[in-house]
Short mmCIF file of C-alpha atoms and ligand atoms in Angstrom, two decimals:
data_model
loop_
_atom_site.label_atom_id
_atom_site.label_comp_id
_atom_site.label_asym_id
_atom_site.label_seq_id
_atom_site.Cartn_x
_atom_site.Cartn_y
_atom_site.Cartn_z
CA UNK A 4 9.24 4.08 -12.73
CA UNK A 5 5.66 3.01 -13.01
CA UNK A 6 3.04 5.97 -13.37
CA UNK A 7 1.38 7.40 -10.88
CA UNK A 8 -1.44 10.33 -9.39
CA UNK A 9 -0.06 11.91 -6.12
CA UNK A 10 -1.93 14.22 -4.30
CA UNK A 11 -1.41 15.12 -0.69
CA UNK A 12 -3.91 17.73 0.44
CA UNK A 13 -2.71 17.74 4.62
CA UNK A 14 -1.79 21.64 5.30
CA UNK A 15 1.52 21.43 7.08
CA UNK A 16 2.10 24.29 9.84
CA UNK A 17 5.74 23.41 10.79
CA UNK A 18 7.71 25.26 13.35
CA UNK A 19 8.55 27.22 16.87
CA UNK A 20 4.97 27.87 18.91
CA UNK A 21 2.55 27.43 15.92
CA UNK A 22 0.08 24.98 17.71
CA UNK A 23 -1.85 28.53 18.39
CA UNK A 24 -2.27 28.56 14.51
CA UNK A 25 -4.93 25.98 14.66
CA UNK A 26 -7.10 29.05 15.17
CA UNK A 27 -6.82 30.16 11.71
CA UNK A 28 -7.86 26.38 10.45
CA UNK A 29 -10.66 25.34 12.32
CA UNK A 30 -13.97 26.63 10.94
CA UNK A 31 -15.17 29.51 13.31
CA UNK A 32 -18.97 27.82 13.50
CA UNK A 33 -17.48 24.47 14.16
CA UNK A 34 -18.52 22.27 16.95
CA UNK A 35 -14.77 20.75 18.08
CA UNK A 36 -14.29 17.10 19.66
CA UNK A 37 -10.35 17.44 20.96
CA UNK A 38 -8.90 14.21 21.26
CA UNK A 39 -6.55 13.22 23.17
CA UNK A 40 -4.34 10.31 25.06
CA UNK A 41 -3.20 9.05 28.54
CA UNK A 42 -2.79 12.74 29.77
CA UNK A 43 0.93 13.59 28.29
CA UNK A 44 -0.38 16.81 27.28
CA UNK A 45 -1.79 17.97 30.34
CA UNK A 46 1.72 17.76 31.73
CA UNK A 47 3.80 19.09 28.94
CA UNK A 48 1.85 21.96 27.95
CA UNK A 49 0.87 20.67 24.90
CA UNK A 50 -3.40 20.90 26.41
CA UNK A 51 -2.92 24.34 27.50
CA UNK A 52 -1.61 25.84 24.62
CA UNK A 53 -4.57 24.12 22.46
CA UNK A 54 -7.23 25.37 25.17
CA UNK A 55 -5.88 28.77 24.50
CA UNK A 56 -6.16 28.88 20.63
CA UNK A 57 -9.63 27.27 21.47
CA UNK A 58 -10.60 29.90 24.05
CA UNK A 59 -13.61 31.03 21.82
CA UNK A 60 -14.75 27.99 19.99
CA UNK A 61 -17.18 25.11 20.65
CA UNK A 62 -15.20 22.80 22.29
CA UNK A 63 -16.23 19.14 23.85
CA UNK A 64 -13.08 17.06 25.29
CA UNK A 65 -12.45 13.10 24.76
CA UNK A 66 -9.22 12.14 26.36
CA UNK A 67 -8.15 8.31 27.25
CA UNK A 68 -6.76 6.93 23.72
CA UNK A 69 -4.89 4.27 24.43
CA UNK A 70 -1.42 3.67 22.84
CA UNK A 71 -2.73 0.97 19.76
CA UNK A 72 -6.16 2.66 19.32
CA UNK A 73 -8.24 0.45 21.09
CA UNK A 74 -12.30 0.09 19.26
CA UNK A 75 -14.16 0.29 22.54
CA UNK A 76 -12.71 3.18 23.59
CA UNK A 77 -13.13 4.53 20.34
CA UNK A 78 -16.91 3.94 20.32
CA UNK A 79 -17.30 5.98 23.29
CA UNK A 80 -15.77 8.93 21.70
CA UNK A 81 -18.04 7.67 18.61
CA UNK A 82 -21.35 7.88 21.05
CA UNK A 83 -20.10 11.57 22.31
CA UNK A 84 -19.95 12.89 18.56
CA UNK A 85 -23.28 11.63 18.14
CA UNK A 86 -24.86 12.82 21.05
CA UNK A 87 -23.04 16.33 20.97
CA UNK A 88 -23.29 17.16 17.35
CA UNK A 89 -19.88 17.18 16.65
CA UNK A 90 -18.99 18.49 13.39
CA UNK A 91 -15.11 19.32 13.69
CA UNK A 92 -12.29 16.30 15.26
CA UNK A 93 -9.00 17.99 16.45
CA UNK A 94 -6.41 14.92 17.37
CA UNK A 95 -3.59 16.03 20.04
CA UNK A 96 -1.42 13.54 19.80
CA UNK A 97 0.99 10.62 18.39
CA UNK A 98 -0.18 8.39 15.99
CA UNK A 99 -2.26 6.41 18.25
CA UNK A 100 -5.12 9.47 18.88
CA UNK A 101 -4.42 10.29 15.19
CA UNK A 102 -5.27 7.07 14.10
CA UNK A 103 -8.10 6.78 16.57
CA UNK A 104 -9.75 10.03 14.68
CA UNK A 105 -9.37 9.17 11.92
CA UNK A 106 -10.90 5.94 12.18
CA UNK A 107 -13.66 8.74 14.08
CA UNK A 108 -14.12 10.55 11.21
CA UNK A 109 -14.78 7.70 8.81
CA UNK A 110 -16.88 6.02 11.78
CA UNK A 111 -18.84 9.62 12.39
CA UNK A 112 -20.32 9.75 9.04
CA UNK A 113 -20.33 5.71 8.07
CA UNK A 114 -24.82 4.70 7.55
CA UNK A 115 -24.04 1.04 8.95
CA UNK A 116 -24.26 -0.52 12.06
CA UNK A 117 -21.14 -2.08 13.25
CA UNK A 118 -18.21 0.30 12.05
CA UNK A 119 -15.94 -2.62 12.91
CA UNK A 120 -17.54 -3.82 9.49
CA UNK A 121 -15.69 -1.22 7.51
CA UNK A 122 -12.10 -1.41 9.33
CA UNK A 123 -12.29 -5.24 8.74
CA UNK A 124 -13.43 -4.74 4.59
CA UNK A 125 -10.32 -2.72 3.96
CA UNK A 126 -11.92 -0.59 1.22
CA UNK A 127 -10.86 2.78 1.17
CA UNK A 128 -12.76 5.44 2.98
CA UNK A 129 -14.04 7.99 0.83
CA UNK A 130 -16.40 9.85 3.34
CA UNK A 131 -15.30 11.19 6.49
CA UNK A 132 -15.72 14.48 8.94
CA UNK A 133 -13.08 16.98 8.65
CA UNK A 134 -10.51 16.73 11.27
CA UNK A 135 -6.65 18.35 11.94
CA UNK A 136 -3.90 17.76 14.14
CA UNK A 137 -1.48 18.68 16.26
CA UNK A 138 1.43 16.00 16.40
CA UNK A 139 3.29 15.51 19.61
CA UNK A 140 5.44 12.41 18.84
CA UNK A 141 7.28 12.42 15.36
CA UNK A 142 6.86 8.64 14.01
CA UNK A 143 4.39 7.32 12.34
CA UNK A 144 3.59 9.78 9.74
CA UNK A 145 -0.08 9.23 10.54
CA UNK A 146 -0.62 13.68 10.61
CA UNK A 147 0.47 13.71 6.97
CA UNK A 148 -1.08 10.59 5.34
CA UNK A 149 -4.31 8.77 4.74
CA UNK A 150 -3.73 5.50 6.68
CA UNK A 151 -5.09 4.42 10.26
CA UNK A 152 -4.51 1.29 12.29
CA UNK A 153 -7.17 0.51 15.38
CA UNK A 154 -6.97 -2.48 17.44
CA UNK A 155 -9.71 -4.34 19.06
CA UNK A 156 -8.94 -6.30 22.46
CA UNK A 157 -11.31 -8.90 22.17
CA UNK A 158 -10.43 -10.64 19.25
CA UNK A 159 -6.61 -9.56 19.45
CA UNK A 160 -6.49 -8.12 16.16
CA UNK A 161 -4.84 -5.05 14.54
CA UNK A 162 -5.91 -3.60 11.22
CA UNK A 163 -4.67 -1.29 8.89
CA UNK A 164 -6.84 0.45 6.45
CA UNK A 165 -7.37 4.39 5.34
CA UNK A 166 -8.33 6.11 2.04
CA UNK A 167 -8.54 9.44 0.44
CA UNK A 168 -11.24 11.04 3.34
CA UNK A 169 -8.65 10.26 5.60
CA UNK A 170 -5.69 12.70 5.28
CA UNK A 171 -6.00 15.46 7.94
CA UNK A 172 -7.38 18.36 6.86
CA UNK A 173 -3.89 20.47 8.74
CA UNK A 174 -1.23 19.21 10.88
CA UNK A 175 0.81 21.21 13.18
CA UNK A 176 4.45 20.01 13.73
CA UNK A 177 5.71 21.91 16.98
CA UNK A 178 9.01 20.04 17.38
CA UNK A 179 9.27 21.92 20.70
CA UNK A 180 6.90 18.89 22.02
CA UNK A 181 9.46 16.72 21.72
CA UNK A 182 11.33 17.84 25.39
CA UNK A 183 8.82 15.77 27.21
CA UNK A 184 8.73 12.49 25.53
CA UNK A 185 10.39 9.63 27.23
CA UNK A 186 13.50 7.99 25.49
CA UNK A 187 11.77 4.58 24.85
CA UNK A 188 9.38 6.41 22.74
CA UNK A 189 11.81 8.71 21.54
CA UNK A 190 13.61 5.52 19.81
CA UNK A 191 10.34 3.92 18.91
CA UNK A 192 9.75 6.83 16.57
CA UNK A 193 13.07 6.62 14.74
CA UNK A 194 12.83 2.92 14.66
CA UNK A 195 9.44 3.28 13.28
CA UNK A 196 10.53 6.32 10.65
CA UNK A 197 13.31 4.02 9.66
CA UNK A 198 11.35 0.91 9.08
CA UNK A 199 8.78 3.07 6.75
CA UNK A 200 11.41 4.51 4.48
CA UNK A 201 12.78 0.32 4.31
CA UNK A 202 9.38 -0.69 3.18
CA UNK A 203 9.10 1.55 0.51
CA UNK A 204 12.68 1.03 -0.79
CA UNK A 205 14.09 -2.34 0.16
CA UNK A 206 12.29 -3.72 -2.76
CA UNK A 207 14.16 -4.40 -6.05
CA UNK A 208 15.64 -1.70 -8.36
CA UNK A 209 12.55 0.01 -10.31
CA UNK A 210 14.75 2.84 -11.65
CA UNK A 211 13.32 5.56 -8.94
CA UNK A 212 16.41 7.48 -8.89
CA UNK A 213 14.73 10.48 -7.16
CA UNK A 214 13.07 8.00 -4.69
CA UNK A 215 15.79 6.28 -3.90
CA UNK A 216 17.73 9.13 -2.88
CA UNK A 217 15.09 10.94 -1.12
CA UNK A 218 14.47 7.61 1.04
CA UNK A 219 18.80 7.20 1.61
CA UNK A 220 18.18 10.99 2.45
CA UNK A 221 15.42 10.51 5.38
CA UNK A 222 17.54 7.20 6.51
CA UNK A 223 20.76 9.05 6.54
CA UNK A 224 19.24 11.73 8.60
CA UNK A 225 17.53 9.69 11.01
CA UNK A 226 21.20 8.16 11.89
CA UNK A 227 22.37 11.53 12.24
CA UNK A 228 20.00 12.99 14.83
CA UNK A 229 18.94 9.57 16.57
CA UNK A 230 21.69 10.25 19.04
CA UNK A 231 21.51 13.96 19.22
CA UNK A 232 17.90 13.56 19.86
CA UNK A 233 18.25 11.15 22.81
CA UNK A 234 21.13 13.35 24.51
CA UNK A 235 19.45 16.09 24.60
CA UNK A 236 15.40 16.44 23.24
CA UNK A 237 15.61 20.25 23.46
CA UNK A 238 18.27 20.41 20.70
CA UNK A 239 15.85 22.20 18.61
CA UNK A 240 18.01 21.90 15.08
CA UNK A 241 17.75 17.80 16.29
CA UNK A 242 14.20 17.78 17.06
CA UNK A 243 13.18 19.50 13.74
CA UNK A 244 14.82 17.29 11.71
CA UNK A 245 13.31 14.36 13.46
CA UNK A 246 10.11 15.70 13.19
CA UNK A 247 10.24 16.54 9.59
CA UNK A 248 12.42 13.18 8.84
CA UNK A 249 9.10 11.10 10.06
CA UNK A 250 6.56 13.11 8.57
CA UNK A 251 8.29 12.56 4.89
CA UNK A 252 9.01 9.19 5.61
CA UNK A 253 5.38 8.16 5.43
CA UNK A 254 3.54 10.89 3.49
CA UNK A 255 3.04 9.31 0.51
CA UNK A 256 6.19 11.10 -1.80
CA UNK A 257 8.65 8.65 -1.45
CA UNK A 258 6.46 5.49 -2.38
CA UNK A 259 5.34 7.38 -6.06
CA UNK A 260 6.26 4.84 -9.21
CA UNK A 261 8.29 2.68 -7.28
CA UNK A 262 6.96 -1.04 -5.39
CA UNK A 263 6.49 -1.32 -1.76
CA UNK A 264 6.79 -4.25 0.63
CA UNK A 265 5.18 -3.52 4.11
CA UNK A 266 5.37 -7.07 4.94
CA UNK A 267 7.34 -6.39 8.05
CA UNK A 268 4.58 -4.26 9.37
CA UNK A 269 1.90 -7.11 8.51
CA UNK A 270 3.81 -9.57 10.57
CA UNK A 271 4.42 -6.33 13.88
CA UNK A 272 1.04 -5.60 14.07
CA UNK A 273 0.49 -9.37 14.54
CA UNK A 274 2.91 -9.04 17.35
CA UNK A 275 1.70 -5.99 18.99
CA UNK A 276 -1.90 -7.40 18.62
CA UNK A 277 -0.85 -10.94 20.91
CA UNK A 278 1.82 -9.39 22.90
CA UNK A 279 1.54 -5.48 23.31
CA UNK A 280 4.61 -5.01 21.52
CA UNK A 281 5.41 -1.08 20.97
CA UNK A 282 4.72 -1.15 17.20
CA UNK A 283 8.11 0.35 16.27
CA UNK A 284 10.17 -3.03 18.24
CA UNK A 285 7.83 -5.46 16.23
CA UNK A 286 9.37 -3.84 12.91
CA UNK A 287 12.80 -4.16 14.45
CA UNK A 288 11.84 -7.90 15.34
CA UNK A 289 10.86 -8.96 12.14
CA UNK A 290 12.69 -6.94 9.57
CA UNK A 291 16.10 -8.21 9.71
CA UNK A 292 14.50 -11.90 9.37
CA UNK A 293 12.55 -10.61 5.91
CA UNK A 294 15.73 -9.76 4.72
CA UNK A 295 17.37 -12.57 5.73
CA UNK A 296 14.62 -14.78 4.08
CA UNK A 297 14.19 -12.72 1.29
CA UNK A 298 17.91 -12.31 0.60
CA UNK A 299 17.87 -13.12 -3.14
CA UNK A 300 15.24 -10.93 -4.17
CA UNK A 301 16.48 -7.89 -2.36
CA UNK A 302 20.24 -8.02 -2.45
CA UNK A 303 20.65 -5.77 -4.98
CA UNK A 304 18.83 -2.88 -3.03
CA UNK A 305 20.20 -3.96 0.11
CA UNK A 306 23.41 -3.62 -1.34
CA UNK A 307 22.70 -0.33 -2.21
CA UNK A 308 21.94 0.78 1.17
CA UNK A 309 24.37 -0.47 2.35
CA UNK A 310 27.11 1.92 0.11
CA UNK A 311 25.33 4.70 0.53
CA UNK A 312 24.01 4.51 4.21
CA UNK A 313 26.33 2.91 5.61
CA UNK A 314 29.32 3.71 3.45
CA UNK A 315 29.85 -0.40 3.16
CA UNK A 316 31.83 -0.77 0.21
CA UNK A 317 34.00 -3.98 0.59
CA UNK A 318 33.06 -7.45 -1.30
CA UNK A 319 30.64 -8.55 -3.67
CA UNK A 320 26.97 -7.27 -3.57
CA UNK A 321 26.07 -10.46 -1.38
CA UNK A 322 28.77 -9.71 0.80
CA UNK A 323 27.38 -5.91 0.79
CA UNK A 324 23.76 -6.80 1.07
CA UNK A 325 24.48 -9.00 4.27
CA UNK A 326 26.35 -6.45 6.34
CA UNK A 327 23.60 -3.97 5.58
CA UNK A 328 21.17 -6.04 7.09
CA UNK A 329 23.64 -6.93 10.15
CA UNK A 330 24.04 -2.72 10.01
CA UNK A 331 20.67 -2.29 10.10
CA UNK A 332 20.00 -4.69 13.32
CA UNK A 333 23.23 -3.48 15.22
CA UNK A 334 21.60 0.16 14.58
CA UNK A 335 18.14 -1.16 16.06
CA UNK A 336 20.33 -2.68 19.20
CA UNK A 337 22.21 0.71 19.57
CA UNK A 338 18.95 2.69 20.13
CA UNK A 339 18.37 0.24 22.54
CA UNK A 340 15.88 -1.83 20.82
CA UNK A 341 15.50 -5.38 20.94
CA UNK A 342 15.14 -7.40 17.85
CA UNK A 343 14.37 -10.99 18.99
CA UNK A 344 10.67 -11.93 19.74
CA UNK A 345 12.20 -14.01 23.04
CA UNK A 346 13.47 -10.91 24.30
CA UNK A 347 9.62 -9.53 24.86
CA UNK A 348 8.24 -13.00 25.84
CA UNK A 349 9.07 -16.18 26.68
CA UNK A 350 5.40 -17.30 25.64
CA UNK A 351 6.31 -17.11 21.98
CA UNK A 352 6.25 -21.18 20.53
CA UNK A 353 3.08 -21.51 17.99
CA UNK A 354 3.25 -17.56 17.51
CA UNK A 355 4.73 -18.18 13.53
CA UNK A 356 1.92 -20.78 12.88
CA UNK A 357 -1.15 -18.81 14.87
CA UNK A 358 0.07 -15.86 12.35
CA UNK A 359 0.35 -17.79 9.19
CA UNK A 360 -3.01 -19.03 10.13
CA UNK A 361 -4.84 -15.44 9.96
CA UNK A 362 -3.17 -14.64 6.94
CA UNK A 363 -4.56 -17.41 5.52
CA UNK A 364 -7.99 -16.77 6.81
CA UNK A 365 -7.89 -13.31 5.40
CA UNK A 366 -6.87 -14.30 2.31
CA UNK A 367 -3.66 -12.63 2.12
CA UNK A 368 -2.02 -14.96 0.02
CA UNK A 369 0.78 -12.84 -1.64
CA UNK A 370 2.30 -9.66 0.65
CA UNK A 371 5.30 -8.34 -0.45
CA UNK A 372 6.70 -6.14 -3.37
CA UNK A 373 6.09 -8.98 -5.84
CA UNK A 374 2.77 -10.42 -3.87
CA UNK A 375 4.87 -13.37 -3.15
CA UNK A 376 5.09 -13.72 -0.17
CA UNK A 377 2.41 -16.44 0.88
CA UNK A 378 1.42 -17.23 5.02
CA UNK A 379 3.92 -20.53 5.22
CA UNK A 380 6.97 -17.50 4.00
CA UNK A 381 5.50 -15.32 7.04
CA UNK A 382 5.75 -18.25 9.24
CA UNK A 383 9.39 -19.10 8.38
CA UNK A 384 10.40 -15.13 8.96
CA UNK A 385 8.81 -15.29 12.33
CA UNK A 386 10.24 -18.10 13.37
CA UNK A 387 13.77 -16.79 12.66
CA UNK A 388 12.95 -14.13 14.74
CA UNK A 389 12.30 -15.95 17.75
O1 NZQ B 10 -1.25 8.73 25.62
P1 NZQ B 10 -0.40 9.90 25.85
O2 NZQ B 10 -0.52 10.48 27.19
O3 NZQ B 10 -0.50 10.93 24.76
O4 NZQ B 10 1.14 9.36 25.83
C1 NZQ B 10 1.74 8.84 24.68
C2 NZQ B 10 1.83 7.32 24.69
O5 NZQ B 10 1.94 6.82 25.99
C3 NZQ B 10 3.19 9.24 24.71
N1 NZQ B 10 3.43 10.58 24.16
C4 NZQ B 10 3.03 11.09 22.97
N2 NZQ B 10 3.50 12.35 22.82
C5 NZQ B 10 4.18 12.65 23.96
C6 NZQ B 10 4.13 11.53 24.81
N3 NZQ B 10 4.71 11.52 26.04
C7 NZQ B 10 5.34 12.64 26.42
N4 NZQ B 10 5.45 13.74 25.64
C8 NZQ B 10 4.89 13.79 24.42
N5 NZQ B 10 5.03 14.89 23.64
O6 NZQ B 10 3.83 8.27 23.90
C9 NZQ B 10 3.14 7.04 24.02
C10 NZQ B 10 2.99 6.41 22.65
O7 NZQ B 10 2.13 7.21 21.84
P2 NZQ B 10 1.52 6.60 20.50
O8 NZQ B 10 0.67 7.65 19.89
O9 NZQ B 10 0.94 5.27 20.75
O10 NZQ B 10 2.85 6.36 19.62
P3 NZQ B 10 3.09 6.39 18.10
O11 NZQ B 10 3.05 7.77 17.57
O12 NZQ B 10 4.31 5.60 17.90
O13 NZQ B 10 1.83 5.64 17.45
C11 NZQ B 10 1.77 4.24 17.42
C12 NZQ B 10 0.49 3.79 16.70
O14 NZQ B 10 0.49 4.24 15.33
C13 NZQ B 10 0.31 3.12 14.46
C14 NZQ B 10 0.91 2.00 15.25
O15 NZQ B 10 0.54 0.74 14.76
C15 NZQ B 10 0.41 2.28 16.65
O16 NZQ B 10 -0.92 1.84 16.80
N6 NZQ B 10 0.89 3.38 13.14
C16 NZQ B 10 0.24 4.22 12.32
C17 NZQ B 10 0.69 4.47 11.04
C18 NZQ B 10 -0.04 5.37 10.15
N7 NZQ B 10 -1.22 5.84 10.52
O17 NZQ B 10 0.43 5.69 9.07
C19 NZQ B 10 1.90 3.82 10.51
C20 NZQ B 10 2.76 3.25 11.59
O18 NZQ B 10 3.66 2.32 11.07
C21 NZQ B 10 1.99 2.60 12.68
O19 NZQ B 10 1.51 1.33 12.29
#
């Protein structure tokens, strides 16, 4: 285990009709800009019972986040925080309006002139405003950790980037928000929770016992409610564990002292940046080809996982390691998930090459667990997953 400095300052409020907690966490002299989506809240509830804990603050509204945080839109909510003196961000939503505010909050209190500038730099964000949230679709982990992706239309790209300014300041985790999601996104979220805990685990052994067993933990979970969940969302016991399984997956605890990969989502956000992709089916596109590709370096863990996830414990380790990553695809298929590129668009030849060529032009040279990985390696996976 390598060493490491872990701190995770988000406030976690988890449980049965707590959203009217947010009260207690939002300064009482604040000036609040909610945020919010395509309207999902206005229909489940979700916006009244936030108007209600707001009923005697100073509250301006931004709704219309798209689904992939798209810049432009974002730079209207940017103008309204300027022009109304907004000094509090409240995010009600999934990881999309989460990531849009916190992109906000760096972009609210940023001294240049182009805050494209700073997404595109990747350094991390040590300024920001203060901002919570209250989650209504478990998946990406966004209300517990300090990462953001935005999107920007015009030049079809996707970026990652965060830093310590960036974790919310409290998150509310109301699992009862779950009842109104639809099952596409419901699936997306355990896809997505799933593929996080693989790219902080399907690595190569680093002697992170605890890790190890807390990420089998979260995966073995995920198995067991993904079906509960989809029959029935109101299965509260189901919907808590979901919740709580994606929140841990991605909050920073399991990736401590051991090496992470997060290839696979370098190569989906390619694909949701050209196609529109759902970010979760990009992961479920591409991952079974990185393990395919990167067979030799990862057998041993896949091997691993696939004992004690998938209780496969015939054959060598090869013979182990292979069925776990044919377990792992046939798991993606039974959500319901596609996991060939062709099966999104037929408009896919050149789509390996046109990524390997922004790699190269950003000068990622190395992804991967051992920085390895180079842009003619992220054209190959692609390919296979055609
Ligand atoms: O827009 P609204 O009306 O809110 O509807 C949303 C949207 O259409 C809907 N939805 C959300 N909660 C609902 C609901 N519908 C009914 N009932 C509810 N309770 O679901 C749709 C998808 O929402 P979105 O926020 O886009 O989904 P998700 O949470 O999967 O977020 C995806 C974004 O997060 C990024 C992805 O790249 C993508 O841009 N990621 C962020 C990460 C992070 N910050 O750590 C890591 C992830 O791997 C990921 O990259």
């Amino acid at each position: 285990m390598t060493n490491f400095e872990f701190k995770n300052p988000t406030k976690i409020i988890f449980g049965k009709d707590t959203i009217k907690k947010i009260t207690e966490e939002i300064p009482s002299d604040a000036k609040v800009l909610m945020l919010y989506g395509g309207g999902s809240i206005k229909k489940n509830g979700v916006y009244d019972q936030v108007k209600a804990a707001l009923a005697n603050a100073n509250v301006v509204e931004f709704g219309g986040i798209p689904a992939n945080p798209e810049y432009a839109v974002l730079m209207d909510a940017l103008k309204v925080i300027k022009e109304e003196n907004i000094t509090y961000l409240l995010a009600v939503g999934g990881g999309s309006v989460i990531d849009g505010t916190k992109f906000l909050s760096a972009a609210a209190v940023y001294e240049g002139d182009e805050p494209w500038d700073f997404v595109q730099k990747r350094e991390p964000i040590k300024k920001g405003m203060a901002f919570g949230t209250v989650l209504t679709l478990p998946a990406t982990g966004s209300e517990m950790n300090s990462g953001t992706v935005i999107s920007r239309k015009e030049t079809q790209e996707k970026l990652a980037f965060g830093g310590p300014a960036l974790f919310p300041q409290f998150s509310v985790l109301d699992p009862q928000v779950i009842t109104s999601i639809p099952e596409r996104q419901l699936v997306n979220g355990i896809t997505d929770a799933f593929t996080h805990v693989l790219e902080q685990y399907m690595t190569y052994p680093a002697g992170g016992l605890l890790q190890d067993r807390f990420a089998e933990g979260i995966l073995q979970t995920l198995i067991e409610i993904a079906p509960r969940v989809i029959k029935d969302p109101s299965d509260y016991e189901a919907a808590a564990n979901f919740m709580w399984s994606c929140t841990m997956a991605l909050n920073g605890l399991i990736q401590q002292g051991v090496p992470g990969d997060w290839a696979v989502h370098m190569m989906g956000h390619e694909l949701t940046a050209m196609y529109g992709i759902d970010h979760a089916r990009t992961l479920a596109v591409v991952a079974p080809s990185h393990y395919k590709y990167n067979f030799e370096t990862k057998k041993e863990k896949l091997a691993q996982y696939g004992e004690r996830v998938w209780n496969i414990t015939e054959g060598s380790v090869d013979d182990k390691a292979y069925a776990a990553i044919e377990r792992t695809e046939a798991f993606f298929k039974e959500l319901g998930i596609d996991t060939k590129l062709s099966d999104y668009t037929s408009d896919y030849e050149g789509t390996a090459e046109k990524i390997a060529q922004r790699f190269t032009d950003r000068g990622w040279k190395g992804l991967g667990e051992r920085q390895a990985l180079t842009p003619q390696d992220a054209e190959k996976i692609v390919k296979m997953a055609y």
